[in-house]
Amino acid sequence: MSSDTIEVRFHPAGVTAKAAAGINLSEAAHLAEVTISTLCGGKGMCGKCQVLVRSGAVSEVTAAEKKLLTEAQLSSGVRLACQTRALGDVEVEVTEQQQVVVRKDLSEAMFREFELSPRVKRLELSLAPPALEDQRSDLLRLWEGADLQHCDCRALLSVLQKLPAVLRDGQFQVVVTMMDDLLVEVETLAEAKAALGAAVDIGTTTIVAYLMNLTTGELEATSSTLNPQTVHGADIISRIEYGRDEPGGLATLQAEVVGAINSLISSALADIGASIEQLYEITVVGNTAMHHLLLGLDPQYIAQAPYIPVASQPLTLYASDLGINTHAGGQVFALPIVAGFVGADSVGVMTAADICKRGPTLALDIGTNGEVMVWSGERLLCASTAAGPAFEGAKISQGMYAAPGAISKVDLADGDLHIGTIDDEPARGICGSALFDITAMLLVTGALGVSGRLAESDAGLPASIAARMSGEGNGRKVLLADAEQAHNGQSVYLTQRDIREIQLAKGAVRAGVEILLEEAGISVDDLEGVLLAGAFGNHIRPESAVRMGILPEVPVEKIKGVGNAAGVGGVMALCSEQERALACELAAVAEHIELASSANFQNKFMEAMLFA
Ligand code: FES
């Protein structure tokens, strides 16, 4: 080891990164494959990358750290990983709150009935053994036995090479696996293993893989992880900028997502004791930037007018070309996208809902961005709103991902706020679903005004709410969890600045809803249903969403959480050729409305910022 090489050891994972002295701790964590939340992409703005330096020489405290950390934290060794450089061997403690619970469990998602007809076809064949009077080749025998005369004869060479042995070992009782007209596997009937596929939902924040049995249509396993690209920033634009500005940036981003998919798949396969050779196809949904970064396509032109993606059509690719581990003949089907910022995830939502078979419907996918879809009964319109990642916890001073201890809901009872946390653990921060509740509750009690300002005086407020408020002007804040209710005695607050961020995000989504409804020529009263999709779509209380104004005044019984509908769309496209065709059709008929160029957008946005 060169004398300039140092070791940064991370606890509790017990892994070590070896690097040149001077490496910053978030880069070292990345090298050691330790996940640290880096919501602002290492710009020293979010304060989410806190770690505890146990020992070793590190760089001086920066101005950003002085701003974002208390003196007590700094003196106990807490530092911001993105701001701190290791000057020698260092021991670092990563707090457990970095662990992410991905609420993209399909059990919470809405499925409709669909026909199981995967592209991966399995045929059980009982073939006549060869004889002097039947000297057909092994492949021709199999091809005719499978009644495939109408298809071009295409087979993987590896299958041809083992074909004679498999036929004879199985006494000509075999199972063949086809993808379209390509023979990809042959197994003896006795040894044939289940054919599997995976639907992968690549979110800006989290990636989830659903491992499906393609014969039964059953979900076999789910695995999820934080998108490793978050180290370059929580939002799409930071990723695009990283790919554009950093040497090798695009390749790094692609390698990160491919690596994450490979480990998700291998852990899902391990869960059910299956092998990679059983995995024949992967479908992929994700926003346009995630789609491009997986494929190694340069996404920079989707971030600048006129916002042009490299490819929008459905794409079928060899998994090996992308570096994704599958069966040797495994393929990847990337669902189509609609436009620069309306991606395959929205197509997944529209497919899962079979939106055009419904009455007039509004669908919202609230994740790191907010996508809005409106089906008027005649036209299908979509738009992406620049909601930003506030609802994922970024930009909120004590915001966090959905992890144990995150305040996930807030009730109002007996004139006071009552919080609920994930796993009932002591409160550590606030996650997205609670932001809707808190805002609604503060509005109801009068603690928050229409303009988005927290009440400056206690007059007219319930006493318990007044007791929670402190500070002045932009420093005004509401106590959600006091030291006793909170982890490590660190009280959790929602600040005036946080409310501004919620206002911006809510305003962007609501303006998008208004513009699409107007363009579609329907009113709120015409809507037969409102679907809330997204990781926490099911966790948003309809009444809170209406009260805080992200949704227009719709009767709450019309509002339905549909869970991770984008992921469901990916699963359906994997398990059914008809649903795959539907996805392609919906992407083709969907009209993209560019909100930024709508003459009305600024006015609508300003109006929608109000909590009227
Ligand atoms: Fe370090 Fe945001 S402050 S990543």
Coordinates of C-alpha atoms and ligand atoms in Angstrom, one line a residue:
M1 CA 0.0 0.0 0.0
S2 CA 1.4 3.4 -0.9
S3 CA 2.1 5.7 2.1
D4 CA -0.6 8.1 0.7
T5 CA -3.3 5.3 0.8
I6 CA -5.5 5.5 3.8
E7 CA -8.3 3.3 5.2
V8 CA -11.8 4.6 6.0
R9 CA -13.6 2.1 8.0
F10 CA -17.4 2.3 8.3
H11 CA -19.4 1.0 11.3
P12 CA -21.7 -0.8 11.9
A13 CA -21.2 -2.4 8.5
G14 CA -17.6 -3.1 9.3
V15 CA -16.4 -2.4 5.7
T16 CA -13.4 -0.4 4.6
A17 CA -12.6 1.9 1.7
K18 CA -8.9 2.2 0.7
A19 CA -8.2 5.4 -1.1
A20 CA -5.8 8.3 -1.4
A21 CA -5.6 10.6 1.6
G22 CA -7.9 13.5 1.2
I23 CA -10.9 11.5 -0.1
N24 CA -14.2 12.9 1.3
L25 CA -16.2 10.6 3.5
S26 CA -19.2 10.4 1.2
E27 CA -17.0 9.2 -1.7
A28 CA -15.3 6.7 0.6
A29 CA -18.7 5.4 1.7
H30 CA -19.6 5.0 -2.0
L31 CA -16.4 3.0 -2.6
A32 CA -17.2 0.8 0.4
E33 CA -20.8 0.4 -0.8
V34 CA -22.2 2.0 2.3
T35 CA -25.3 4.0 1.8
I36 CA -25.3 7.6 3.1
S37 CA -28.2 10.0 2.3
T38 CA -26.7 12.7 0.1
L39 CA -29.8 14.5 -0.9
C40 CA -28.2 17.7 -2.1
G41 CA -25.6 15.7 -4.0
G42 CA -22.8 16.7 -1.7
K43 CA -23.3 20.5 -2.0
G44 CA -23.3 21.0 1.8
M45 CA -26.9 22.2 1.7
C46 CA -29.2 19.4 3.0
G47 CA -27.3 18.3 6.1
K48 CA -28.5 14.7 5.5
C49 CA -25.1 13.1 5.2
Q50 CA -24.3 13.2 9.0
V51 CA -21.8 10.7 10.2
L52 CA -19.9 10.3 13.5
V53 CA -16.1 10.4 13.1
R54 CA -15.0 8.0 15.9
S55 CA -11.3 8.5 15.4
G56 CA -8.6 9.6 13.0
A57 CA -7.5 12.8 11.4
V58 CA -10.1 14.7 9.3
S59 CA -10.3 18.1 7.6
E60 CA -11.4 21.3 9.4
V61 CA -15.1 22.0 9.9
T62 CA -16.4 23.9 6.9
A63 CA -18.8 26.9 6.9
A64 CA -21.6 24.6 5.6
E65 CA -21.1 22.3 8.6
K66 CA -21.1 25.3 11.0
K67 CA -24.4 26.3 9.5
L68 CA -26.1 22.8 9.5
L69 CA -24.7 21.2 12.7
T70 CA -25.0 22.4 16.3
E71 CA -21.9 23.1 18.3
A72 CA -22.8 20.1 20.5
Q73 CA -22.9 17.9 17.4
L74 CA -19.6 19.1 16.2
S75 CA -17.9 18.7 19.5
S76 CA -19.2 15.1 19.7
G77 CA -17.7 14.3 16.3
V78 CA -20.7 14.5 14.1
R79 CA -19.7 15.7 10.6
L80 CA -21.2 16.0 7.2
A81 CA -19.7 13.2 5.1
C82 CA -19.7 15.3 1.9
Q83 CA -17.8 18.1 3.6
T84 CA -15.2 16.1 5.5
R85 CA -12.0 14.7 4.1
A86 CA -10.1 11.8 5.6
L87 CA -6.4 12.8 6.1
G88 CA -5.3 9.5 7.6
D89 CA -7.0 6.2 8.7
V90 CA -10.4 7.1 10.0
E91 CA -13.2 5.2 11.8
V92 CA -16.7 6.4 10.9
E93 CA -20.0 5.5 12.4
V94 CA -23.0 5.7 10.0
T95 CA -26.2 6.2 11.9
E96 CA -28.8 3.6 11.4
Q97 CA -31.4 6.2 10.2
Q98 CA -29.7 5.9 6.8
Q99 CA -31.4 2.6 6.4
V100 CA -34.2 3.0 4.0
V101 CA -37.5 1.2 4.2
V102 CA -38.9 1.1 0.7
R103 CA -42.7 1.3 0.7
K104 CA -43.1 -0.2 -2.7
D105 CA -44.5 -3.4 -1.5
L106 CA -46.9 -4.7 -4.1
S107 CA -49.3 -6.0 -1.4
E108 CA -50.3 -2.3 -1.0
A109 CA -50.8 -1.8 -4.7
M110 CA -54.0 -2.2 -6.7
F111 CA -54.0 -5.0 -9.2
R112 CA -56.7 -5.6 -11.7
E113 CA -57.3 -9.0 -13.4
F114 CA -55.2 -9.7 -16.5
E115 CA -54.4 -12.7 -18.6
L116 CA -51.1 -14.4 -17.9
S117 CA -49.4 -14.7 -21.2
P118 CA -45.7 -13.8 -20.8
R119 CA -43.4 -13.4 -23.7
V120 CA -41.3 -16.2 -22.3
K121 CA -43.1 -19.3 -23.3
R122 CA -42.6 -22.8 -21.9
L123 CA -43.6 -25.9 -23.9
E124 CA -43.6 -29.4 -22.5
L125 CA -42.8 -31.8 -25.3
S126 CA -43.0 -35.5 -25.6
L127 CA -41.0 -36.3 -28.8
A128 CA -40.8 -39.5 -30.7
P129 CA -37.2 -40.9 -30.4
P130 CA -35.2 -41.1 -33.7
A131 CA -35.2 -44.3 -35.8
L132 CA -33.8 -45.4 -39.1
E133 CA -37.0 -44.4 -40.7
D134 CA -37.1 -41.0 -38.9
Q135 CA -33.7 -39.4 -39.2
R136 CA -34.7 -35.8 -38.6
S137 CA -32.0 -33.8 -36.8
D138 CA -32.5 -33.2 -33.0
L139 CA -33.4 -29.5 -33.6
L140 CA -35.9 -30.3 -36.4
R141 CA -37.5 -33.0 -34.3
L142 CA -37.9 -30.5 -31.4
W143 CA -39.0 -27.7 -33.7
E144 CA -41.7 -29.8 -35.3
G145 CA -42.7 -31.3 -32.0
A146 CA -43.3 -27.8 -30.7
D147 CA -45.3 -27.0 -33.8
L148 CA -43.0 -24.1 -34.7
Q149 CA -42.7 -24.7 -38.4
H150 CA -44.2 -21.3 -39.0
C151 CA -41.3 -19.6 -37.1
D152 CA -37.8 -18.9 -38.4
C153 CA -35.5 -21.5 -36.8
R154 CA -33.5 -19.5 -34.2
A155 CA -31.7 -21.0 -31.3
L156 CA -29.0 -20.0 -28.9
L157 CA -25.8 -21.9 -29.8
S158 CA -25.4 -23.0 -26.1
V159 CA -28.8 -24.7 -26.4
L160 CA -27.8 -26.5 -29.6
Q161 CA -24.6 -27.6 -28.0
K162 CA -26.4 -29.4 -25.1
L163 CA -29.5 -30.5 -27.1
P164 CA -28.4 -34.0 -28.0
A165 CA -27.5 -34.9 -24.3
V166 CA -30.7 -33.3 -22.9
L167 CA -33.0 -35.0 -25.3
R168 CA -31.5 -38.4 -24.6
D169 CA -31.1 -37.9 -20.8
G170 CA -34.7 -37.0 -20.7
Q171 CA -35.8 -39.8 -23.0
F172 CA -37.2 -37.2 -25.4
Q173 CA -39.5 -35.7 -22.6
V174 CA -38.3 -32.1 -22.5
V175 CA -39.3 -28.6 -21.6
V176 CA -38.3 -25.9 -24.0
T177 CA -38.3 -22.2 -23.3
M178 CA -38.9 -19.7 -26.2
M179 CA -38.7 -16.0 -26.4
D180 CA -40.7 -15.1 -29.5
D181 CA -39.1 -17.4 -32.1
L182 CA -35.8 -17.9 -30.3
L183 CA -35.1 -21.1 -28.5
V184 CA -33.4 -20.1 -25.3
E185 CA -33.4 -23.2 -23.1
V186 CA -34.0 -26.9 -23.2
E187 CA -34.3 -29.0 -20.0
T188 CA -35.3 -32.6 -19.3
L189 CA -38.9 -32.7 -18.0
A190 CA -37.6 -34.2 -14.7
E191 CA -35.1 -31.4 -14.1
A192 CA -37.0 -28.3 -15.5
K193 CA -36.9 -25.4 -13.2
A194 CA -39.4 -22.6 -12.9
A195 CA -39.0 -19.8 -15.5
L196 CA -38.6 -16.4 -13.8
G197 CA -38.7 -12.8 -14.8
A198 CA -38.2 -9.6 -12.9
A199 CA -39.9 -6.2 -13.1
V200 CA -37.6 -3.4 -12.0
D201 CA -38.9 0.0 -11.0
I202 CA -36.0 2.4 -11.1
G203 CA -37.0 5.4 -9.0
T204 CA -34.9 8.5 -8.6
T205 CA -34.7 7.6 -4.9
T206 CA -35.3 3.9 -4.7
I207 CA -35.0 0.9 -7.0
V208 CA -37.3 -2.1 -6.5
A209 CA -37.1 -5.5 -8.2
Y210 CA -40.2 -7.8 -8.2
L211 CA -39.3 -11.4 -9.0
M212 CA -42.1 -13.2 -10.8
N213 CA -42.8 -16.8 -11.6
L214 CA -43.7 -16.6 -15.3
T215 CA -45.7 -19.9 -15.3
T216 CA -47.9 -19.1 -12.3
G217 CA -47.9 -15.3 -12.4
E218 CA -47.0 -15.3 -8.7
L219 CA -44.8 -12.8 -7.0
E220 CA -41.9 -14.8 -5.6
A221 CA -39.7 -12.1 -4.0
T222 CA -39.2 -8.4 -3.7
S223 CA -36.0 -6.6 -3.0
S224 CA -35.3 -2.9 -2.9
T225 CA -32.5 -0.4 -2.3
L226 CA -31.7 3.2 -2.3
N227 CA -30.7 4.3 -5.8
P228 CA -26.9 4.5 -5.5
Q229 CA -27.0 7.5 -7.8
T230 CA -28.4 9.6 -4.9
V231 CA -24.8 10.2 -3.9
H232 CA -24.8 12.6 -6.9
G233 CA -28.0 14.4 -5.7
A234 CA -31.6 13.6 -4.9
D235 CA -33.1 15.1 -8.0
I236 CA -33.1 14.2 -11.6
I237 CA -31.3 17.4 -12.7
S238 CA -28.3 16.8 -10.4
R239 CA -27.9 13.4 -12.0
I240 CA -28.1 14.8 -15.5
E241 CA -25.6 17.4 -14.7
Y242 CA -23.2 14.9 -13.2
G243 CA -23.5 12.8 -16.3
R244 CA -22.8 15.8 -18.5
D245 CA -20.1 17.6 -16.5
E246 CA -18.0 14.8 -14.8
P247 CA -15.5 12.9 -16.9
G248 CA -16.9 9.4 -17.2
G249 CA -20.0 10.6 -15.3
L250 CA -22.5 8.8 -17.6
A251 CA -20.7 5.5 -17.4
T252 CA -20.5 5.9 -13.6
L253 CA -24.2 6.5 -13.3
Q254 CA -25.0 3.5 -15.6
A255 CA -22.7 1.3 -13.6
E256 CA -24.3 2.3 -10.4
V257 CA -27.8 1.5 -11.5
V258 CA -26.8 -1.8 -13.2
G259 CA -24.8 -2.8 -10.1
A260 CA -27.9 -2.1 -7.9
I261 CA -30.2 -4.1 -10.2
N262 CA -27.7 -7.1 -10.2
S263 CA -27.6 -7.1 -6.5
L264 CA -31.3 -6.8 -6.1
I265 CA -31.9 -9.7 -8.5
S266 CA -29.3 -11.9 -6.8
S267 CA -30.8 -11.2 -3.4
A268 CA -34.3 -11.9 -4.7
L269 CA -33.1 -15.2 -6.3
A270 CA -31.3 -16.2 -3.2
D271 CA -34.5 -15.6 -1.1
I272 CA -36.2 -18.4 -3.1
G273 CA -33.2 -20.6 -3.7
A274 CA -33.3 -20.0 -7.5
S275 CA -30.4 -19.5 -9.9
I276 CA -29.7 -16.7 -12.4
E277 CA -30.2 -19.2 -15.2
Q278 CA -33.9 -19.2 -14.4
L279 CA -34.2 -15.5 -15.1
Y280 CA -35.2 -14.9 -18.7
E281 CA -36.6 -11.5 -18.9
I282 CA -36.6 -8.2 -17.1
T283 CA -39.0 -5.3 -17.7
V284 CA -38.0 -1.8 -16.6
V285 CA -40.0 1.2 -15.7
G286 CA -38.6 4.5 -14.6
N287 CA -38.7 8.2 -15.4
T288 CA -37.1 9.3 -18.6
A289 CA -33.8 10.2 -17.0
M290 CA -33.5 6.9 -15.1
H291 CA -34.5 5.0 -18.3
H292 CA -31.7 6.8 -20.2
L293 CA -29.1 6.3 -17.5
L294 CA -29.8 2.6 -17.3
L295 CA -29.3 2.3 -21.1
G296 CA -26.2 4.6 -21.0
L297 CA -28.1 7.1 -23.2
D298 CA -27.1 10.7 -22.8
P299 CA -30.0 12.4 -21.0
Q300 CA -28.8 16.0 -21.2
Y301 CA -31.2 17.1 -23.9
I302 CA -34.2 16.2 -21.9
A303 CA -33.1 18.8 -19.4
Q304 CA -33.1 21.7 -21.8
A305 CA -35.7 23.1 -24.2
P306 CA -37.1 21.5 -26.3
Y307 CA -36.5 18.5 -23.9
I308 CA -35.8 15.7 -26.4
P309 CA -35.2 12.2 -25.2
V310 CA -32.9 9.9 -27.2
A311 CA -35.5 7.2 -27.7
S312 CA -39.1 7.0 -26.6
Q313 CA -40.2 3.7 -28.2
P314 CA -40.4 0.4 -26.4
L315 CA -37.0 -1.2 -26.5
T316 CA -36.0 -4.8 -26.3
L317 CA -32.3 -5.4 -25.5
Y318 CA -30.0 -8.2 -24.6
A319 CA -29.4 -8.1 -20.8
S320 CA -25.7 -8.9 -21.4
D321 CA -25.3 -5.7 -23.5
L322 CA -26.3 -3.7 -20.4
G323 CA -24.2 -5.8 -18.0
I324 CA -27.3 -7.1 -16.3
N325 CA -27.0 -10.7 -15.1
T326 CA -29.6 -13.1 -16.3
H327 CA -29.9 -16.4 -18.2
A328 CA -27.5 -16.4 -21.2
G329 CA -30.3 -15.5 -23.5
G330 CA -32.0 -13.0 -21.1
Q331 CA -33.5 -9.8 -22.4
V332 CA -34.6 -6.5 -21.0
F333 CA -37.8 -4.8 -22.1
A334 CA -37.8 -1.1 -21.4
L335 CA -41.4 0.2 -21.4
P336 CA -41.9 3.2 -23.7
I337 CA -41.7 6.8 -22.5
V338 CA -44.0 9.6 -23.4
A339 CA -41.7 12.7 -23.3
G340 CA -38.6 14.2 -21.7
F341 CA -40.1 14.2 -18.2
V342 CA -43.0 11.8 -18.6
G343 CA -41.4 8.4 -18.5
A344 CA -42.0 4.7 -18.5
D345 CA -43.1 5.0 -14.8
S346 CA -46.1 7.1 -15.9
V347 CA -46.8 4.6 -18.7
G348 CA -46.7 1.9 -16.0
V349 CA -49.3 3.8 -13.9
M350 CA -51.6 4.3 -16.9
T351 CA -51.3 0.6 -17.8
A352 CA -51.9 -0.6 -14.3
A353 CA -55.0 1.5 -14.1
D354 CA -56.1 0.7 -17.7
I355 CA -56.9 4.3 -17.5
C356 CA -58.7 4.6 -20.8
K357 CA -61.3 2.0 -19.8
R358 CA -62.4 4.2 -16.9
G359 CA -64.6 7.2 -16.7
P360 CA -62.9 10.6 -16.6
T361 CA -59.9 10.0 -14.2
L362 CA -57.1 12.0 -12.7
A363 CA -54.0 10.1 -11.7
L364 CA -51.1 11.5 -9.7
D365 CA -47.8 9.7 -9.2
I366 CA -46.1 11.5 -6.3
G367 CA -42.5 10.5 -5.9
T368 CA -39.3 12.5 -6.4
N369 CA -41.2 14.3 -9.2
G370 CA -44.9 14.7 -9.6
E371 CA -46.5 13.3 -12.7
V372 CA -50.1 14.2 -13.6
M373 CA -52.3 12.2 -15.9
V374 CA -55.8 13.0 -17.0
W375 CA -58.2 10.8 -19.0
S376 CA -61.1 12.9 -20.1
G377 CA -63.0 10.0 -21.7
E378 CA -61.6 11.1 -25.1
R379 CA -58.1 12.4 -24.6
L380 CA -55.2 11.1 -22.4
L381 CA -53.0 14.0 -21.2
C382 CA -49.9 13.8 -19.1
A383 CA -47.5 16.3 -17.6
S384 CA -44.6 16.3 -15.3
T385 CA -44.5 18.9 -12.6
A386 CA -41.3 20.3 -11.1
A387 CA -42.4 19.3 -7.7
G388 CA -38.9 18.4 -6.7
P389 CA -38.1 15.9 -4.0
A390 CA -39.7 17.7 -1.1
F391 CA -42.2 14.9 -0.6
E392 CA -39.3 12.4 -0.4
G393 CA -38.0 14.3 2.6
A394 CA -35.3 16.3 0.7
K395 CA -35.3 20.1 1.3
I396 CA -37.3 19.6 4.5
S397 CA -35.0 20.5 7.4
Q398 CA -35.8 17.3 9.4
G399 CA -37.2 15.4 6.4
M400 CA -36.1 11.8 5.9
Y401 CA -36.9 8.8 3.8
A402 CA -39.5 6.4 5.0
A403 CA -37.5 4.6 7.6
P404 CA -38.1 3.4 11.2
G405 CA -38.7 6.4 13.3
A406 CA -39.9 8.6 10.5
I407 CA -43.1 10.6 11.4
S408 CA -45.4 9.2 8.8
K409 CA -48.8 10.5 10.0
V410 CA -50.3 13.2 12.2
D411 CA -53.7 13.3 13.7
L412 CA -55.6 16.1 15.3
A413 CA -57.5 15.2 18.4
D414 CA -58.5 17.1 21.5
G415 CA -57.1 20.3 20.0
D416 CA -53.6 18.8 19.7
L417 CA -51.3 17.1 17.1
H418 CA -50.6 13.4 17.6
I419 CA -47.8 11.8 15.6
G420 CA -47.4 8.3 14.4
T421 CA -44.0 7.0 13.4
I422 CA -42.9 4.0 11.2
D423 CA -42.5 0.9 13.4
D424 CA -43.6 3.1 16.4
E425 CA -40.0 4.0 17.0
P426 CA -38.9 7.3 18.6
A427 CA -39.2 10.1 16.1
R428 CA -36.1 10.9 14.0
G429 CA -37.6 13.1 11.3
I430 CA -40.6 13.5 9.0
C431 CA -41.3 11.6 5.8
G432 CA -43.5 12.5 2.9
S433 CA -46.9 11.2 3.9
A434 CA -46.9 13.1 7.1
L435 CA -46.2 16.4 5.3
F436 CA -49.7 16.3 3.9
D437 CA -51.3 15.6 7.3
I438 CA -49.3 18.2 9.1
T439 CA -50.0 20.9 6.6
A440 CA -53.7 20.1 6.6
M441 CA -53.9 20.0 10.5
L442 CA -52.1 23.3 10.8
L443 CA -54.5 24.9 8.4
V444 CA -57.5 23.5 10.2
T445 CA -56.3 24.8 13.6
G446 CA -55.5 28.2 12.1
A447 CA -51.8 27.8 12.9
L448 CA -51.1 28.1 9.2
G449 CA -52.6 30.9 7.1
V450 CA -53.7 30.8 3.5
S451 CA -50.5 32.6 2.4
G452 CA -48.4 29.8 4.0
R453 CA -47.2 31.8 7.0
L454 CA -47.2 30.2 10.4
A455 CA -49.4 32.3 12.9
E456 CA -47.2 34.8 14.6
S457 CA -49.3 35.0 17.7
D458 CA -51.2 32.5 19.8
A459 CA -54.5 34.4 19.5
G460 CA -57.3 32.1 18.5
L461 CA -55.1 28.9 18.4
P462 CA -55.9 25.9 20.6
A463 CA -53.6 26.1 23.6
S464 CA -51.8 22.9 22.9
I465 CA -51.0 24.0 19.3
A466 CA -49.9 27.4 20.5
A467 CA -47.6 25.7 23.0
R468 CA -45.9 23.9 20.1
M469 CA -45.0 27.1 18.2
S470 CA -41.8 29.0 18.8
G471 CA -39.4 31.4 17.0
E472 CA -40.1 34.4 14.8
G473 CA -40.4 35.2 11.1
N474 CA -38.5 32.7 9.0
G475 CA -37.3 31.0 12.2
R476 CA -40.9 30.2 13.3
K477 CA -41.4 26.5 13.8
V478 CA -43.9 23.9 15.1
L479 CA -42.8 21.2 17.5
L480 CA -43.9 17.8 16.3
A481 CA -42.0 15.5 18.7
D482 CA -40.4 16.7 21.9
A483 CA -37.1 15.4 23.3
E484 CA -38.9 12.6 25.1
Q485 CA -40.7 11.4 22.0
A486 CA -37.6 11.7 19.8
H487 CA -34.6 9.6 19.1
N488 CA -31.5 10.8 21.0
G489 CA -33.6 13.5 22.6
Q490 CA -33.4 15.5 19.4
S491 CA -36.8 17.2 19.0
V492 CA -38.4 17.2 15.6
Y493 CA -39.8 20.4 14.2
L494 CA -41.5 21.6 11.0
T495 CA -40.2 25.1 10.1
Q496 CA -41.5 28.0 8.2
R497 CA -38.9 27.3 5.5
D498 CA -40.1 23.7 5.3
I499 CA -43.6 25.0 4.7
R500 CA -42.4 27.1 1.8
E501 CA -40.9 24.0 0.2
I502 CA -44.2 22.1 0.7
Q503 CA -46.0 25.1 -0.9
L504 CA -43.7 25.1 -3.9
A505 CA -44.1 21.3 -4.5
K506 CA -47.9 21.4 -3.9
G507 CA -48.3 24.5 -6.1
A508 CA -46.4 22.8 -8.9
V509 CA -48.6 19.6 -8.8
R510 CA -51.9 21.5 -8.4
A511 CA -51.1 23.9 -11.2
G512 CA -50.4 20.8 -13.4
V513 CA -53.7 19.3 -12.4
E514 CA -55.6 22.5 -13.2
I515 CA -53.9 23.0 -16.6
L516 CA -54.5 19.4 -17.6
L517 CA -58.2 19.5 -16.6
E518 CA -58.6 22.7 -18.5
E519 CA -56.8 21.3 -21.6
A520 CA -58.9 18.2 -21.4
G521 CA -62.1 20.3 -21.3
I522 CA -63.4 18.7 -18.1
S523 CA -64.1 20.0 -14.6
V524 CA -63.4 18.6 -11.3
D525 CA -67.0 17.5 -11.0
D526 CA -66.7 15.4 -14.1
L527 CA -64.0 13.3 -12.5
E528 CA -65.2 9.8 -11.6
G529 CA -62.0 8.9 -9.8
V530 CA -58.7 10.2 -8.6
L531 CA -55.8 7.7 -8.3
L532 CA -52.9 8.4 -6.0
A533 CA -49.9 6.4 -7.1
G534 CA -46.4 6.4 -5.7
A535 CA -44.5 4.9 -2.9
F536 CA -46.6 6.6 -0.4
G537 CA -49.8 7.1 -2.4
N538 CA -51.5 4.6 -0.1
H539 CA -50.3 6.5 2.9
I540 CA -51.6 9.9 1.9
R541 CA -54.9 10.6 3.6
P542 CA -57.4 11.8 0.9
E543 CA -58.8 14.4 3.2
S544 CA -55.4 15.8 4.0
A545 CA -54.5 15.9 0.3
V546 CA -57.7 17.9 -0.4
R547 CA -57.4 20.2 2.6
M548 CA -53.7 21.1 1.9
G549 CA -54.8 21.6 -1.7
I550 CA -52.6 19.3 -3.7
L551 CA -55.9 17.9 -5.0
P552 CA -58.9 20.0 -6.0
E553 CA -62.1 19.7 -4.0
V554 CA -63.2 16.1 -4.9
P555 CA -65.3 14.0 -2.6
V556 CA -62.9 11.9 -0.7
E557 CA -64.6 8.6 -1.6
K558 CA -63.5 9.2 -5.2
I559 CA -59.9 9.3 -4.1
K560 CA -58.0 6.0 -4.1
G561 CA -54.5 5.1 -3.2
V562 CA -53.1 2.6 -5.8
G563 CA -49.7 2.0 -4.3
N564 CA -46.7 1.6 -6.6
A565 CA -48.8 1.5 -9.8
A566 CA -45.6 2.1 -11.9
G567 CA -44.2 -1.2 -10.6
V568 CA -47.5 -2.9 -11.2
G569 CA -47.4 -1.8 -14.8
G570 CA -43.9 -3.3 -15.1
V571 CA -45.1 -6.6 -13.6
M572 CA -48.1 -6.7 -16.0
A573 CA -45.9 -6.0 -19.0
L574 CA -43.7 -8.8 -17.9
C575 CA -46.4 -11.3 -17.3
S576 CA -48.7 -10.5 -20.2
E577 CA -48.1 -9.7 -23.9
Q578 CA -51.5 -8.0 -24.0
E579 CA -50.6 -5.7 -21.2
R580 CA -47.3 -5.0 -22.8
A581 CA -49.1 -4.0 -26.0
L582 CA -51.5 -1.9 -23.9
A583 CA -48.5 0.0 -22.4
C584 CA -47.1 0.7 -25.9
E585 CA -50.5 1.9 -27.1
L586 CA -51.0 4.2 -24.1
A587 CA -47.6 5.7 -24.5
A588 CA -48.4 6.3 -28.2
V589 CA -51.8 8.0 -27.6
A590 CA -50.8 10.0 -24.5
E591 CA -50.5 13.7 -25.3
H592 CA -47.7 15.4 -23.4
I593 CA -48.5 18.9 -22.2
E594 CA -45.4 21.0 -21.6
L595 CA -46.4 23.0 -18.5
A596 CA -43.6 25.4 -18.6
S597 CA -44.7 26.7 -22.0
S598 CA -48.3 27.0 -21.0
A599 CA -49.3 30.7 -20.9
N600 CA -51.3 30.0 -17.9
F601 CA -48.8 28.2 -15.8
Q602 CA -47.3 31.1 -13.8
N603 CA -50.8 32.3 -12.8
K604 CA -52.0 28.9 -11.9
F605 CA -48.8 28.2 -10.0
M606 CA -49.1 31.4 -8.0
E607 CA -52.7 30.6 -7.2
A608 CA -52.0 27.0 -6.3
M609 CA -49.3 28.1 -3.9
L610 CA -52.0 29.5 -1.6
F611 CA -53.5 27.2 0.9
A612 CA -57.0 28.5 0.0
Ligands
FES1 FE1 -23.9 16.5 2.5 FE2 -26.2 17.4 1.5 S1 -25.0 18.3 3.1 S2 -25.0 15.7 1.0

